[in-house]
Tab-separated table of N, CA and C in Angstrom:
chain	number	residue	atom	x	y	z
A	1	MET	N	24.784	96.277	-17.180
A	1	MET	CA	24.664	96.206	-18.553
A	1	MET	C	23.396	95.682	-19.145
A	2	PRO	N	22.869	96.287	-19.954
A	2	PRO	CA	21.607	95.703	-20.624
A	2	PRO	C	22.004	94.516	-21.572
A	3	THR	N	21.072	93.645	-21.761
A	3	THR	CA	21.231	92.640	-22.628
A	3	THR	C	20.645	93.173	-23.788
A	4	ALA	N	20.938	92.455	-24.993
A	4	ALA	CA	20.518	92.799	-26.390
A	4	ALA	C	19.416	93.614	-26.360
A	5	PRO	N	19.777	94.975	-26.744
A	5	PRO	CA	18.489	95.909	-26.859
A	5	PRO	C	17.608	95.648	-27.926
A	6	ALA	N	16.383	95.795	-27.993
A	6	ALA	CA	15.365	95.679	-28.738
A	6	ALA	C	15.582	96.476	-30.149
A	7	ALA	N	16.139	97.792	-29.860
A	7	ALA	CA	16.302	98.687	-31.065
A	7	ALA	C	17.367	99.679	-30.689
A	8	THR	N	17.906	100.279	-31.784
A	8	THR	CA	18.833	101.324	-31.527
A	8	THR	C	18.222	102.245	-32.401
A	9	ALA	N	18.064	103.667	-31.840
A	9	ALA	CA	17.510	104.773	-32.584
A	9	ALA	C	17.956	106.049	-32.218
A	10	LEU	N	17.937	107.091	-33.111
A	10	LEU	CA	18.209	108.461	-32.688
A	10	LEU	C	16.831	108.810	-32.474
A	11	LEU	N	16.567	109.342	-31.093
A	11	LEU	CA	15.305	109.495	-30.570
A	11	LEU	C	14.959	110.984	-30.641
A	12	THR	N	13.699	111.095	-31.011
A	12	THR	CA	13.023	112.516	-31.026
A	12	THR	C	11.854	112.314	-30.271
A	13	LEU	N	11.572	113.303	-29.383
A	13	LEU	CA	10.528	113.212	-28.457
A	13	LEU	C	9.470	114.321	-29.131
A	14	GLN	N	8.123	113.918	-29.494
A	14	GLN	CA	7.239	114.584	-29.982
A	14	GLN	C	7.731	115.615	-30.822
A	15	GLY	N	8.558	115.354	-31.878
A	15	GLY	CA	9.003	116.291	-32.832
A	15	GLY	C	9.828	117.154	-32.404
A	16	SER	N	10.543	117.123	-31.235
A	16	SER	CA	11.396	118.109	-30.611
A	16	SER	C	12.808	117.524	-30.715
A	17	ALA	N	13.753	118.253	-30.467
A	17	ALA	CA	15.192	117.789	-30.522
A	17	ALA	C	15.381	116.872	-29.172
A	18	THR	N	16.317	116.118	-29.292
A	18	THR	CA	16.720	115.427	-28.194
A	18	THR	C	17.614	115.981	-27.051
A	19	PRO	N	17.539	115.609	-25.823
A	19	PRO	CA	18.223	116.365	-24.918
A	19	PRO	C	19.894	116.419	-25.339
A	20	PHE	N	20.199	115.393	-26.149
A	20	PHE	CA	21.754	115.300	-26.392
A	20	PHE	C	22.281	116.352	-27.611
A	21	ASP	N	21.193	117.084	-28.049
A	21	ASP	CA	21.708	117.987	-29.202
A	21	ASP	C	23.034	118.627	-28.752
A	22	GLY	N	23.950	118.769	-29.722
A	22	GLY	CA	25.330	119.452	-29.461
A	22	GLY	C	26.395	118.567	-28.864
A	23	ILE	N	26.022	117.239	-28.454
A	23	ILE	CA	27.020	116.197	-27.976
A	23	ILE	C	27.270	115.300	-29.108
A	24	ALA	N	28.445	115.057	-29.553
A	24	ALA	CA	28.809	114.173	-30.569
A	24	ALA	C	28.635	112.801	-30.035
A	25	ASN	N	28.304	111.815	-31.050
A	25	ASN	CA	28.381	110.370	-30.831
A	25	ASN	C	27.650	109.828	-29.742
A	26	VAL	N	26.240	110.231	-29.523
A	26	VAL	CA	25.594	109.892	-28.567
A	26	VAL	C	24.405	108.766	-29.185
A	27	ARG	N	24.465	107.564	-28.807
A	27	ARG	CA	23.456	106.618	-29.430
A	27	ARG	C	22.525	106.255	-28.323
A	28	VAL	N	21.173	106.161	-28.686
A	28	VAL	CA	20.106	105.854	-27.651
A	28	VAL	C	19.736	104.204	-28.089
A	29	GLU	N	20.119	103.481	-27.041
A	29	GLU	CA	19.386	102.017	-27.330
A	29	GLU	C	18.266	101.916	-26.490
A	30	GLU	N	17.185	101.424	-27.213
A	30	GLU	CA	15.982	101.023	-26.414
A	30	GLU	C	15.736	99.567	-26.092
A	31	TYR	N	15.287	99.448	-24.902
A	31	TYR	CA	14.643	98.065	-24.487
A	31	TYR	C	13.293	98.027	-24.473
A	32	ALA	N	12.668	97.011	-25.241
A	32	ALA	CA	11.126	96.974	-25.505
A	32	ALA	C	10.537	96.768	-24.197
A	33	VAL	N	9.383	97.448	-23.849
A	33	VAL	CA	8.429	97.111	-22.721
A	33	VAL	C	6.888	96.858	-23.346
A	34	THR	N	6.401	96.081	-22.768
A	34	THR	CA	4.898	96.009	-23.062
A	34	THR	C	4.006	96.145	-22.091
A	35	GLY	N	2.676	96.252	-22.616
A	35	GLY	CA	1.539	96.387	-21.755
A	35	GLY	C	0.735	97.600	-22.176
A	36	ARG	N	-0.544	97.612	-21.796
A	36	ARG	CA	-1.500	98.735	-22.226
A	36	ARG	C	-1.965	99.450	-21.048
A	37	SER	N	-1.631	99.131	-19.921
A	37	SER	CA	-1.921	99.906	-18.727
A	37	SER	C	-0.555	100.400	-17.987
A	38	VAL	N	-0.792	101.383	-17.250
A	38	VAL	CA	0.439	101.795	-16.561
A	38	VAL	C	1.114	100.701	-15.608
A	39	ALA	N	0.228	100.000	-14.940
A	39	ALA	CA	0.778	98.798	-14.193
A	39	ALA	C	1.436	97.896	-14.878
A	40	ALA	N	1.019	97.528	-16.056
A	40	ALA	CA	1.506	96.582	-16.873
A	40	ALA	C	2.933	96.789	-17.576
A	41	ILE	N	2.940	98.242	-18.079
A	41	ILE	CA	4.060	98.709	-18.514
A	41	ILE	C	5.207	98.801	-17.401
A	42	ARG	N	4.856	99.218	-16.356
A	42	ARG	CA	5.700	99.348	-15.039
A	42	ARG	C	6.265	98.123	-14.769
A	43	ARG	N	5.619	96.925	-14.799
A	43	ARG	CA	6.190	95.584	-14.461
A	43	ARG	C	7.136	95.223	-15.650
A	44	SER	N	6.819	95.465	-16.835
A	44	SER	CA	7.701	95.148	-18.042
A	44	SER	C	9.024	96.007	-17.809
A	45	ILE	N	8.717	97.285	-17.356
A	45	ILE	CA	10.133	97.851	-17.215
A	45	ILE	C	11.003	97.398	-16.049
A	46	ASP	N	10.353	97.203	-15.008
A	46	ASP	CA	10.936	96.445	-13.764
A	46	ASP	C	11.674	95.139	-14.276
A	47	ALA	N	11.017	94.405	-15.016
A	47	ALA	CA	11.772	93.148	-15.543
A	47	ALA	C	12.798	93.222	-16.538
A	48	ALA	N	12.810	94.414	-17.289
A	48	ALA	CA	13.785	94.451	-18.503
A	48	ALA	C	14.950	95.461	-18.109
A	49	ARG	N	14.887	96.316	-17.042
A	49	ARG	CA	15.694	97.422	-17.069
A	49	ARG	C	17.048	97.080	-16.551
A	50	PRO	N	18.119	97.864	-16.878
A	50	PRO	CA	19.561	97.446	-16.780
A	50	PRO	C	19.773	97.758	-15.437
A	51	THR	N	21.200	97.241	-14.823
A	51	THR	CA	21.651	97.343	-13.675
A	51	THR	C	22.844	98.376	-13.772
A	52	ASP	N	22.865	99.478	-13.014
A	52	ASP	CA	23.866	100.303	-12.895
A	52	ASP	C	25.163	99.739	-12.317
A	53	PRO	N	26.280	99.642	-13.100
A	53	PRO	CA	27.554	99.191	-12.714
A	53	PRO	C	28.137	99.641	-11.412
A	54	ASN	N	27.839	101.065	-11.249
A	54	ASN	CA	28.478	101.712	-10.193
A	54	ASN	C	27.937	101.262	-8.800
A	55	ASP	N	26.738	100.869	-8.754
A	55	ASP	CA	26.237	100.664	-7.421
A	55	ASP	C	25.421	99.359	-7.437
A	56	GLY	N	25.061	98.734	-8.646
A	56	GLY	CA	24.361	97.452	-8.724
A	56	GLY	C	22.990	97.525	-8.732
A	57	LYS	N	22.533	98.732	-8.633
A	57	LYS	CA	20.927	98.929	-8.561
A	57	LYS	C	20.269	98.803	-9.884
A	58	ARG	N	19.173	98.324	-10.063
A	58	ARG	CA	18.410	98.248	-11.342
A	58	ARG	C	17.845	99.634	-11.491
A	59	VAL	N	17.916	100.200	-12.832
A	59	VAL	CA	17.635	101.536	-12.951
A	59	VAL	C	16.923	101.504	-14.305
A	60	ASP	N	15.891	102.524	-14.660
A	60	ASP	CA	15.032	102.586	-15.761
A	60	ASP	C	15.969	103.152	-17.061
A	61	GLY	N	16.958	103.864	-16.789
A	61	GLY	CA	17.864	104.297	-17.804
A	61	GLY	C	19.204	104.427	-17.487
A	62	LEU	N	20.133	104.163	-18.269
A	62	LEU	CA	21.426	103.838	-18.017
A	62	LEU	C	22.305	104.652	-19.052
A	63	SER	N	23.233	105.473	-18.680
A	63	SER	CA	24.256	106.132	-19.612
A	63	SER	C	25.624	105.615	-19.370
A	64	ARG	N	26.297	105.173	-20.397
A	64	ARG	CA	27.606	104.794	-20.427
A	64	ARG	C	28.311	105.669	-21.429
A	65	TRP	N	29.457	106.174	-21.057
A	65	TRP	CA	30.321	106.974	-22.036
A	65	TRP	C	31.829	106.570	-22.005
A	66	ASN	N	32.477	106.885	-23.053
A	66	ASN	CA	33.867	106.666	-23.171
A	66	ASN	C	34.476	107.874	-23.650
A	67	ILE	N	35.791	108.163	-23.194
A	67	ILE	CA	36.666	109.329	-23.544
A	67	ILE	C	37.857	108.595	-23.962
A	68	ASN	N	38.421	108.827	-25.030
A	68	ASN	CA	39.726	108.283	-25.481
A	68	ASN	C	40.564	109.430	-26.058
A	69	TRP	N	41.861	109.214	-26.270
A	69	TRP	CA	42.546	110.441	-26.801
A	69	TRP	C	43.842	109.951	-27.677
A	70	ARG	N	44.277	110.870	-28.499
A	70	ARG	CA	45.521	110.673	-29.249
A	70	ARG	C	46.340	111.940	-28.936
A	71	TRP	N	47.535	111.739	-29.083
A	71	TRP	CA	48.544	112.863	-28.717
A	71	TRP	C	49.603	112.897	-29.615
A	72	ARG	N	50.482	113.877	-29.811
A	72	ARG	CA	51.843	113.723	-30.767
A	72	ARG	C	52.817	114.461	-29.847
A	73	ARG	N	53.970	113.875	-30.409
A	73	ARG	CA	55.349	114.337	-29.947
A	73	ARG	C	55.960	115.298	-30.881
A	74	ASP	N	56.109	116.558	-30.449
A	74	ASP	CA	56.900	117.416	-31.608
A	74	ASP	C	58.183	117.310	-31.744
A	75	ALA	N	58.951	117.865	-32.632
A	75	ALA	CA	60.473	117.808	-32.812
A	75	ALA	C	61.210	117.899	-31.659
A	76	ALA	N	60.869	118.837	-30.696
A	76	ALA	CA	61.432	119.065	-29.449
A	76	ALA	C	61.306	117.849	-28.519
A	77	GLY	N	60.438	116.909	-28.753
A	77	GLY	CA	60.086	115.836	-27.768
A	77	GLY	C	58.931	116.089	-26.621
A	78	THR	N	58.330	117.228	-26.958
A	78	THR	CA	57.167	117.436	-26.256
A	78	THR	C	55.873	116.794	-26.684
A	79	CYS	N	55.201	116.116	-25.678
A	79	CYS	CA	54.142	115.412	-26.130
A	79	CYS	C	52.774	116.336	-25.803
A	80	SER	N	51.694	116.350	-26.591
A	80	SER	CA	50.727	117.272	-26.244
A	80	SER	C	49.494	116.830	-26.977
A	81	THR	N	48.224	117.170	-26.560
A	81	THR	CA	46.983	117.006	-27.485
A	81	THR	C	46.128	118.139	-27.330
A	82	THR	N	45.065	118.086	-28.204
A	82	THR	CA	44.169	119.457	-28.035
A	82	THR	C	42.738	118.568	-27.887
A	83	LEU	N	41.800	119.423	-27.866
A	83	LEU	CA	40.326	118.855	-27.622
A	83	LEU	C	39.988	118.140	-28.834
A	84	ASP	N	40.405	118.514	-29.937
A	84	ASP	CA	40.073	117.938	-31.178
A	84	ASP	C	40.515	116.477	-31.254
A	85	ASN	N	41.652	116.127	-30.372
A	85	ASN	CA	42.097	114.676	-30.224
A	85	ASN	C	41.482	113.894	-29.140
A	86	ILE	N	40.506	114.440	-28.459
A	86	ILE	CA	39.743	113.811	-27.440
A	86	ILE	C	38.621	113.280	-28.089
A	87	GLY	N	38.448	111.917	-28.157
A	87	GLY	CA	37.233	111.277	-28.558
A	87	GLY	C	36.312	111.122	-27.521
A	88	PHE	N	34.885	111.065	-28.050
A	88	PHE	CA	33.995	110.809	-26.991
A	88	PHE	C	32.742	109.928	-27.610
A	89	GLU	N	32.169	109.040	-27.001
A	89	GLU	CA	31.059	108.437	-27.521
A	89	GLU	C	30.165	108.058	-26.091
A	90	ALA	N	28.951	107.938	-26.352
A	90	ALA	CA	27.906	107.498	-25.231
A	90	ALA	C	26.899	106.664	-25.707
A	91	VAL	N	26.396	105.824	-24.922
A	91	VAL	CA	25.197	105.111	-25.180
A	91	VAL	C	24.142	105.293	-23.991
A	92	VAL	N	23.039	105.600	-24.359
A	92	VAL	CA	21.948	105.913	-23.359
A	92	VAL	C	20.889	104.716	-23.608
A	93	THR	N	20.708	104.068	-22.709
A	93	THR	CA	19.693	102.855	-22.559
A	93	THR	C	18.283	103.402	-21.940
A	94	VAL	N	17.218	103.417	-22.687
A	94	VAL	CA	16.061	103.744	-22.082
A	94	VAL	C	14.806	102.846	-22.597
A	95	PRO	N	13.730	102.583	-21.847
A	95	PRO	CA	12.604	101.843	-22.316
A	95	PRO	C	11.817	102.369	-23.485
A	96	ARG	N	11.346	101.634	-24.355
A	96	ARG	CA	10.438	101.928	-25.521
A	96	ARG	C	9.052	101.214	-25.455
A	97	LEU	N	7.925	101.779	-25.653
A	97	LEU	CA	6.648	100.973	-25.735
A	97	LEU	C	6.739	100.178	-27.080
A	98	ALA	N	6.653	98.862	-26.875
A	98	ALA	CA	6.590	98.099	-28.075
A	98	ALA	C	5.124	97.773	-28.490
A	99	ASP	N	4.132	98.096	-27.694
A	99	ASP	CA	2.727	97.877	-28.220
A	99	ASP	C	2.198	99.136	-28.882
A	100	SER	N	1.794	99.127	-30.092
A	100	SER	CA	1.359	100.212	-30.751
A	100	SER	C	-0.111	100.628	-30.313
A	101	ASP	N	-0.904	99.881	-29.533
A	101	ASP	CA	-2.293	100.298	-29.311
A	101	ASP	C	-2.471	100.548	-27.758
A	102	VAL	N	-1.392	101.289	-27.195
A	102	VAL	CA	-1.289	101.688	-25.864
A	102	VAL	C	-2.395	102.982	-25.866
A	103	PRO	N	-3.354	102.938	-24.896
A	103	PRO	CA	-4.236	104.188	-24.941
A	103	PRO	C	-3.730	105.334	-24.818
A	104	ALA	N	-4.030	106.385	-25.377
A	104	ALA	CA	-3.583	107.783	-25.564
A	104	ALA	C	-3.079	108.379	-24.157
A	105	ARG	N	-4.027	108.170	-23.136
A	105	ARG	CA	-3.738	108.700	-21.791
A	105	ARG	C	-2.388	107.988	-21.258
A	106	VAL	N	-2.367	106.778	-21.322
A	106	VAL	CA	-1.027	106.118	-20.903
A	106	VAL	C	0.157	106.363	-21.751
A	107	ARG	N	-0.102	106.393	-23.091
A	107	ARG	CA	1.052	106.793	-23.813
A	107	ARG	C	1.540	108.307	-23.376
A	108	ALA	N	0.597	109.101	-23.227
A	108	ALA	CA	0.940	110.564	-22.778
A	108	ALA	C	1.767	110.476	-21.517
A	109	GLN	N	1.261	109.716	-20.523
A	109	GLN	CA	2.095	109.546	-19.316
A	109	GLN	C	3.463	109.026	-19.497
A	110	PHE	N	3.516	107.913	-20.383
A	110	PHE	CA	4.797	107.297	-20.648
A	110	PHE	C	5.692	108.408	-21.274
A	111	ASP	N	5.253	109.227	-22.123
A	111	ASP	CA	6.058	110.242	-22.809
A	111	ASP	C	6.673	111.043	-21.951
A	112	ARG	N	5.871	111.495	-20.923
A	112	ARG	CA	6.260	112.570	-19.916
A	112	ARG	C	7.388	112.069	-19.046
A	113	TYR	N	7.105	110.715	-18.613
A	113	TYR	CA	8.166	110.045	-17.943
A	113	TYR	C	9.467	109.907	-18.754
A	114	LEU	N	9.317	109.383	-20.011
A	114	LEU	CA	10.527	109.201	-20.836
A	114	LEU	C	11.395	110.492	-21.017
A	115	ALA	N	10.653	111.485	-21.277
A	115	ALA	CA	11.311	112.912	-21.452
A	115	ALA	C	12.140	113.212	-20.308
A	116	THR	N	11.688	113.072	-19.074
A	116	THR	CA	12.353	113.438	-17.958
A	116	THR	C	13.346	112.347	-17.658
A	117	LEU	N	13.201	111.030	-17.839
A	117	LEU	CA	14.245	110.025	-17.831
A	117	LEU	C	15.434	110.549	-18.728
A	118	LEU	N	15.132	110.888	-19.787
A	118	LEU	CA	16.124	111.209	-20.741
A	118	LEU	C	16.964	112.455	-20.429
A	119	LYS	N	16.248	113.487	-19.641
A	119	LYS	CA	16.796	114.558	-19.167
A	119	LYS	C	17.717	114.199	-18.011
A	120	HIS	N	17.501	113.465	-17.215
A	120	HIS	CA	18.376	112.701	-16.156
A	120	HIS	C	19.604	112.069	-16.835
A	121	GLU	N	19.430	111.275	-17.750
A	121	GLU	CA	20.589	110.668	-18.454
A	121	GLU	C	21.518	111.709	-19.210
A	122	GLU	N	20.815	112.896	-19.807
A	122	GLU	CA	21.528	113.934	-20.365
A	122	GLU	C	22.543	114.460	-19.354
A	123	GLY	N	22.159	114.545	-17.909
A	123	GLY	CA	23.047	115.030	-17.030
A	123	GLY	C	24.440	114.323	-16.822
A	124	HIS	N	24.307	113.104	-17.012
A	124	HIS	CA	25.537	112.256	-17.085
A	124	HIS	C	26.300	112.467	-18.236
A	125	VAL	N	25.654	112.366	-19.424
A	125	VAL	CA	26.366	112.545	-20.809
A	125	VAL	C	26.867	113.904	-20.982
A	126	ARG	N	26.155	114.927	-20.635
A	126	ARG	CA	26.765	116.340	-20.755
A	126	ARG	C	27.846	116.529	-20.018
A	127	TYR	N	27.723	116.159	-18.808
A	127	TYR	CA	28.934	116.420	-17.770
A	127	TYR	C	30.124	115.857	-18.366
A	128	ALA	N	30.270	114.653	-18.864
A	128	ALA	CA	31.202	113.934	-19.371
A	128	ALA	C	31.766	114.786	-20.716
A	129	TRP	N	30.756	115.108	-21.589
A	129	TRP	CA	31.104	115.749	-22.804
A	129	TRP	C	31.821	117.128	-22.440
A	130	ASP	N	31.030	117.895	-21.498
A	130	ASP	CA	31.677	119.255	-21.211
A	130	ASP	C	32.871	119.211	-20.548
A	131	HIS	N	33.460	118.141	-19.864
A	131	HIS	CA	34.559	118.144	-19.084
A	131	HIS	C	35.923	117.479	-19.852
A	132	ARG	N	35.527	116.799	-21.088
A	132	ARG	CA	36.574	116.013	-21.585
A	132	ARG	C	37.831	116.878	-22.013
A	133	GLY	N	37.668	118.203	-22.028
A	133	GLY	CA	38.701	119.127	-21.867
A	133	GLY	C	39.803	118.831	-20.875
A	134	GLU	N	39.263	118.537	-19.774
A	134	GLU	CA	40.065	118.284	-18.477
A	134	GLU	C	41.037	117.043	-18.868
A	135	VAL	N	40.686	116.111	-19.827
A	135	VAL	CA	41.554	115.094	-19.934
A	135	VAL	C	42.863	115.704	-20.988
A	136	ALA	N	42.504	116.460	-21.942
A	136	ALA	CA	43.630	117.102	-22.594
A	136	ALA	C	44.544	117.959	-21.706
A	137	ASP	N	43.739	118.690	-20.734
A	137	ASP	CA	44.694	119.498	-19.792
A	137	ASP	C	45.537	118.553	-19.051
A	138	ALA	N	45.092	117.513	-18.525
A	138	ALA	CA	45.953	116.616	-17.558
A	138	ALA	C	47.116	115.941	-18.466
A	139	ILE	N	46.689	115.524	-19.762
A	139	ILE	CA	47.639	115.064	-20.705
A	139	ILE	C	48.805	115.862	-20.891
A	140	ASN	N	48.506	117.223	-21.164
A	140	ASN	CA	49.332	118.233	-21.565
A	140	ASN	C	50.327	118.648	-20.331
A	141	ALA	N	49.820	118.412	-19.222
A	141	ALA	CA	50.491	118.847	-17.976
A	141	ALA	C	51.458	117.657	-17.564
A	142	ALA	N	51.207	116.425	-18.054
A	142	ALA	CA	51.807	115.250	-17.502
A	142	ALA	C	53.208	114.907	-18.122
A	143	GLY	N	53.521	115.365	-19.418
A	143	GLY	CA	54.707	114.957	-20.090
A	143	GLY	C	54.646	113.586	-20.728
A	144	CYS	N	55.413	113.312	-21.643
A	144	CYS	CA	55.249	112.072	-22.473
A	144	CYS	C	55.072	110.773	-21.686
A	145	ASP	N	55.909	110.545	-20.531
A	145	ASP	CA	55.847	109.261	-19.862
A	145	ASP	C	54.608	109.127	-18.956
A	146	GLY	N	53.849	110.162	-18.667
A	146	GLY	CA	52.811	110.102	-17.804
A	146	GLY	C	51.400	110.242	-18.537
A	147	ILE	N	51.529	110.348	-19.747
A	147	ILE	CA	50.036	110.513	-20.399
A	147	ILE	C	49.004	109.585	-20.164
A	148	LYS	N	49.382	108.334	-20.229
A	148	LYS	CA	48.247	107.307	-19.877
A	148	LYS	C	47.822	107.358	-18.539
A	149	ASP	N	48.623	107.511	-17.470
A	149	ASP	CA	48.143	107.563	-16.207
A	149	ASP	C	47.368	109.076	-15.971
A	150	ALA	N	47.862	110.083	-16.647
A	150	ALA	CA	47.170	111.263	-16.345
A	150	ALA	C	45.886	111.238	-17.094
A	151	GLY	N	45.599	110.810	-18.324
A	151	GLY	CA	44.339	110.769	-18.886
A	151	GLY	C	43.407	109.752	-18.249
A	152	MET	N	44.008	108.726	-17.724
A	152	MET	CA	42.992	107.821	-16.866
A	152	MET	C	42.485	108.384	-15.594
A	153	ALA	N	43.450	109.171	-14.971
A	153	ALA	CA	43.056	109.862	-13.731
A	153	ALA	C	42.007	110.942	-14.135
A	154	ALA	N	42.224	111.542	-15.014
A	154	ALA	CA	41.200	112.677	-15.472
A	154	ALA	C	39.918	112.004	-15.968
A	155	VAL	N	39.834	110.915	-16.601
A	155	VAL	CA	38.663	110.248	-16.807
A	155	VAL	C	37.874	109.647	-15.634
A	156	ARG	N	38.749	109.091	-14.598
A	156	ARG	CA	38.137	108.685	-13.386
A	156	ARG	C	37.369	109.658	-12.522
A	157	THR	N	38.131	110.973	-12.506
A	157	THR	CA	37.587	112.077	-11.755
A	157	THR	C	36.106	112.383	-12.577
A	158	ILE	N	36.168	112.447	-13.838
A	158	ILE	CA	34.725	112.719	-14.437
A	158	ILE	C	33.890	111.545	-14.252
A	159	ALA	N	34.136	110.370	-14.064
A	159	ALA	CA	33.259	109.336	-13.775
A	159	ALA	C	32.747	109.384	-12.321
A	160	GLU	N	33.547	110.072	-11.573
A	160	GLU	CA	33.207	110.203	-10.135
A	160	GLU	C	31.768	110.906	-10.082
A	161	HIS	N	31.656	111.884	-11.070
A	161	HIS	CA	30.481	112.705	-11.043
A	161	HIS	C	29.295	111.827	-11.330
A	162	ASP	N	29.309	110.921	-12.147
A	162	ASP	CA	28.115	109.942	-12.347
A	162	ASP	C	27.660	109.376	-10.977
A	163	VAL	N	28.403	108.950	-10.173
A	163	VAL	CA	28.135	108.221	-8.960
A	163	VAL	C	27.534	109.356	-7.969
A	164	ALA	N	28.254	110.484	-7.879
A	164	ALA	CA	27.747	111.599	-6.966
A	164	ALA	C	26.249	112.211	-7.501
A	165	TYR	N	26.142	112.261	-8.866
A	165	TYR	CA	24.871	112.769	-9.469
A	165	TYR	C	23.874	111.906	-9.085
A	166	ASP	N	24.048	110.546	-9.510
A	166	ASP	CA	23.039	109.538	-9.076
A	166	ASP	C	22.654	109.474	-7.444
A	167	LYS	N	23.652	109.703	-6.746
A	167	LYS	CA	23.452	109.847	-5.309
A	167	LYS	C	22.571	110.973	-4.976
A	168	ALA	N	22.981	112.213	-5.566
A	168	ALA	CA	22.345	113.423	-5.167
A	168	ALA	C	20.773	113.627	-5.731
A	169	THR	N	20.599	112.798	-6.816
A	169	THR	CA	19.244	112.815	-7.388
A	169	THR	C	18.504	111.549	-7.181
A	170	ARG	N	19.037	110.709	-6.203
A	170	ARG	CA	18.433	109.377	-6.078
A	170	ARG	C	18.228	108.718	-7.335
A	171	HIS	N	19.246	108.576	-8.355
A	171	HIS	CA	19.053	107.982	-9.581
A	171	HIS	C	18.106	108.722	-10.354
A	172	GLY	N	17.875	109.853	-10.173
A	172	GLY	CA	16.847	110.649	-11.068
A	172	GLY	C	15.489	110.995	-10.430
A	173	ALA	N	15.333	110.176	-9.285
A	173	ALA	CA	14.070	110.244	-8.582
A	173	ALA	C	13.500	111.720	-8.358
A	174	ASP	N	14.538	112.721	-8.103
A	174	ASP	CA	14.122	114.001	-7.957
A	174	ASP	C	13.649	114.649	-9.151
A	175	ILE	N	13.997	114.253	-10.375
A	175	ILE	CA	13.583	114.806	-11.627
A	175	ILE	C	12.791	114.091	-12.604
A	176	ILE	N	12.792	112.787	-12.473
A	176	ILE	CA	12.015	111.946	-13.307
A	176	ILE	C	10.427	111.903	-12.966
A	177	THR	N	9.740	112.121	-13.783
A	177	THR	CA	8.270	112.062	-13.608
A	177	THR	C	8.057	110.577	-13.265
A	178	PRO	N	7.293	110.167	-12.246
A	178	PRO	CA	7.091	108.908	-11.837
A	178	PRO	C	6.222	108.092	-12.955
A	179	PHE	N	6.416	106.871	-13.129
A	179	PHE	CA	5.616	106.165	-13.992
A	179	PHE	C	5.286	104.808	-13.233
A	180	HIS	N	4.118	104.987	-12.540
A	180	HIS	CA	3.651	103.819	-11.841
A	180	HIS	C	2.073	104.042	-11.436
């Protein structure tokens, strides 16, 4: 988990939409990194980057999401929920250049790196968002007494994707433009 982020922002890359368009309640937290050269900025990223709680590795970007739910019991005693009652929120933590006088060539390289880092993080967030309906399905199949366990099991199954995705992409190394 990152320590106190330097800023929280709705991120727009070069005037384009963020990769999280269409996903509700995504917040981007940025940790400040300094330097004017690629090497100095890389050292700053390495010093400030968060730790992935799944495997303990330090990573440049980190996505955390939460799925919660509400359900109702009808007059016949049947408990159920709908996708409208499945809550979702995500926090994505990535670096932000704190120095305003970074040379244009270095800033352009950082921007390419950040865009691909965000694309990797989108893979985590979008998968959870797209599969939140599985929580509703599990709840509806469980019956009133099994709602909590069924919902939590569905969330754990979705979370297993994060671990597998990072393993398959080597924490995004297969898609993130290197910054070093």
